[in-house]
Amino acid sequence: MMTRYLLDTNIVMRLCNCSDLQYKLATNAVSRLLMQSDECFLATQVIIEFWVVATRPTEVNGLGWSVEQTRSMIDQLLARFPVLAESRQIFTNWLNLVTTNRVMGKRTHDVRLVAAMLANEITHLLTLKVMIVFGLKILLMEVFRLRFIKQCLVMKNILHR
């Protein structure tokens, strides 16, 4: 059975930057999913976050890329991975999740990804960080058990309500 994954920004950043120490980890993880006939998706929020980091100067933890280089890389990503549909349901999901779970501050960005996943019936998130969206009982984290990507974590059963 095919599994649908949203690629988190930290995965996309590494896929696009071959000098990153975790480039191989990210590319191997995504390649493995695609070879298993799983689907990998992007969210518009991830693309926007990618733009922010890619064009930010290296002195402030960015890649220091030009607008042209960044746009070229985004075009390559868009040719390779489908983008989740934006809909009013994402906002409705997000507002309900942050209110019900009393999510505040910067954590609301991660909740919007969960809201987009729910609206688009995406069941898994491929990420390199331990991302617990605080207070959301619908999220169950499980180590993604592939020998070469032990650091990756995947959120499973997003749609379990």
Coordinates of C-alpha atoms in Angstrom, one line a residue:
M1 CA 0.0 0.0 0.0
M2 CA 1.3 3.4 -1.0
T3 CA 2.1 5.9 1.9
R4 CA 1.8 9.6 1.4
Y5 CA 4.6 11.7 3.0
L6 CA 4.9 15.5 3.4
L7 CA 8.6 16.5 3.2
D8 CA 9.4 18.9 6.0
T9 CA 11.5 22.0 5.3
N10 CA 14.6 20.5 7.0
I11 CA 14.5 17.6 4.5
V12 CA 14.0 19.9 1.5
M13 CA 16.9 22.1 2.6
R14 CA 19.2 19.2 2.7
L15 CA 18.0 17.7 -0.6
C16 CA 18.9 21.0 -2.3
N17 CA 22.3 21.6 -0.7
C18 CA 24.8 18.9 -1.5
S19 CA 27.4 20.5 0.9
D20 CA 25.1 19.9 3.9
L21 CA 26.4 17.2 6.2
Q22 CA 23.0 15.5 6.1
Y23 CA 22.5 15.7 2.3
K24 CA 23.1 12.0 1.9
L25 CA 20.8 11.2 4.7
A26 CA 17.9 13.2 3.2
T27 CA 18.5 12.0 -0.4
N28 CA 18.7 8.4 0.7
A29 CA 15.5 8.7 2.8
V30 CA 13.5 10.3 0.0
S31 CA 14.9 7.9 -2.6
R32 CA 14.0 4.9 -0.5
L33 CA 10.4 6.1 -0.1
L34 CA 10.1 6.7 -3.8
M35 CA 11.6 3.3 -4.6
Q36 CA 8.9 1.7 -2.3
S37 CA 6.3 3.5 -4.5
D38 CA 5.4 5.9 -1.7
E39 CA 4.5 9.5 -2.6
C40 CA 6.3 12.6 -1.4
F41 CA 4.7 16.0 -1.3
L42 CA 5.6 19.6 -0.7
A43 CA 3.5 22.2 1.0
T44 CA 3.5 25.8 0.0
Q45 CA 4.6 26.7 3.5
V46 CA 7.7 24.5 3.1
I47 CA 8.6 26.2 -0.2
I48 CA 8.2 29.6 1.4
E49 CA 10.4 28.5 4.4
F50 CA 13.0 27.2 1.9
W51 CA 13.1 30.5 0.1
V52 CA 13.6 32.3 3.4
V53 CA 16.6 30.1 4.4
A54 CA 18.1 29.8 1.0
T55 CA 18.2 33.6 0.4
R56 CA 19.2 34.6 3.9
P57 CA 22.9 35.5 4.3
T58 CA 25.3 32.8 5.5
E59 CA 26.3 35.0 8.4
V60 CA 22.7 34.6 9.8
N61 CA 22.4 30.8 9.2
G62 CA 21.2 31.0 5.6
L63 CA 22.6 29.6 2.4
G64 CA 23.3 33.0 0.9
W65 CA 21.8 32.0 -2.5
S66 CA 20.7 34.5 -5.1
V67 CA 17.1 34.9 -6.1
E68 CA 17.8 33.2 -9.4
Q69 CA 19.6 30.2 -7.8
T70 CA 16.8 29.8 -5.3
R71 CA 14.1 30.1 -7.9
S72 CA 15.9 27.5 -10.1
M73 CA 16.0 25.1 -7.2
I74 CA 12.3 25.6 -6.4
D75 CA 11.4 25.0 -10.0
Q76 CA 13.4 21.7 -9.8
L77 CA 11.5 20.7 -6.6
L78 CA 8.1 21.6 -8.2
A79 CA 9.0 19.4 -11.2
R80 CA 9.8 16.5 -8.9
F81 CA 7.2 16.6 -6.2
P82 CA 3.5 17.5 -6.2
V83 CA 2.4 20.4 -4.1
L84 CA -0.5 20.0 -1.6
A85 CA -3.6 21.9 -2.5
E86 CA -4.2 25.1 -0.5
S87 CA -7.8 25.3 0.7
R88 CA -9.9 27.1 3.3
Q89 CA -9.9 23.7 5.2
I90 CA -6.3 24.2 6.1
F91 CA -7.1 27.4 7.9
T92 CA -10.1 25.8 9.6
N93 CA -8.0 22.8 10.7
W94 CA -5.2 25.1 11.9
L95 CA -7.5 27.4 13.9
N96 CA -9.2 24.4 15.6
L97 CA -5.9 22.7 16.4
V98 CA -4.2 25.8 17.9
T99 CA -7.3 26.7 19.9
T100 CA -8.1 23.2 21.2
N101 CA -4.5 22.4 22.0
R102 CA -3.6 25.9 23.3
V103 CA -0.6 26.2 20.9
M104 CA 1.2 29.5 21.1
G105 CA 4.1 31.3 19.5
K106 CA 6.4 29.7 16.9
R107 CA 4.9 26.3 17.3
T108 CA 1.9 27.4 15.3
H109 CA 4.0 27.1 12.1
D110 CA 4.4 23.3 12.6
V111 CA 0.6 23.1 13.4
R112 CA -0.1 24.6 10.0
L113 CA 1.8 21.8 8.4
V114 CA -0.3 19.3 10.3
A115 CA -3.5 21.2 9.2
A116 CA -2.4 21.0 5.6
M117 CA -1.7 17.3 6.0
L118 CA -5.1 16.7 7.5
A119 CA -6.8 18.7 4.7
N120 CA -5.0 16.7 2.0
E121 CA -5.1 13.3 3.7
I122 CA -1.3 13.0 4.1
T123 CA -0.6 10.5 6.8
H124 CA 3.2 10.8 7.3
L125 CA 5.7 13.6 7.8
L126 CA 9.4 13.0 6.9
T127 CA 11.5 15.2 9.1
L128 CA 15.0 15.3 10.7
K129 CA 13.9 17.0 13.9
V130 CA 12.0 15.6 16.8
M131 CA 8.9 17.6 16.0
I132 CA 6.2 17.2 18.6
V133 CA 3.4 19.6 18.0
F134 CA 2.8 20.3 21.7
G135 CA -0.4 19.0 23.1
L136 CA -1.7 17.4 19.9
K137 CA -2.9 14.0 20.8
I138 CA -3.5 13.0 17.2
L139 CA 0.3 12.7 16.6
L140 CA 2.1 9.5 17.2
M141 CA 5.8 9.6 16.6
E142 CA 7.7 6.5 15.5
V143 CA 11.3 6.1 14.5
F144 CA 11.5 5.5 10.7
R145 CA 13.3 2.2 10.8
L146 CA 15.8 2.3 7.9
R147 CA 19.4 1.5 8.7
F148 CA 20.8 4.6 7.0
I149 CA 18.3 7.1 8.3
K150 CA 18.0 6.4 12.0
Q151 CA 18.0 10.1 12.7
C152 CA 14.8 10.6 10.7
L153 CA 11.5 10.7 12.5
V154 CA 8.1 10.2 11.0
M155 CA 4.8 11.2 12.4
K156 CA 2.3 8.5 11.7
N157 CA -1.4 8.2 11.9
I158 CA -2.1 11.9 11.4
L159 CA -5.6 11.1 10.2
H160 CA -6.4 9.0 13.2
R161 CA -9.1 11.1 14.9

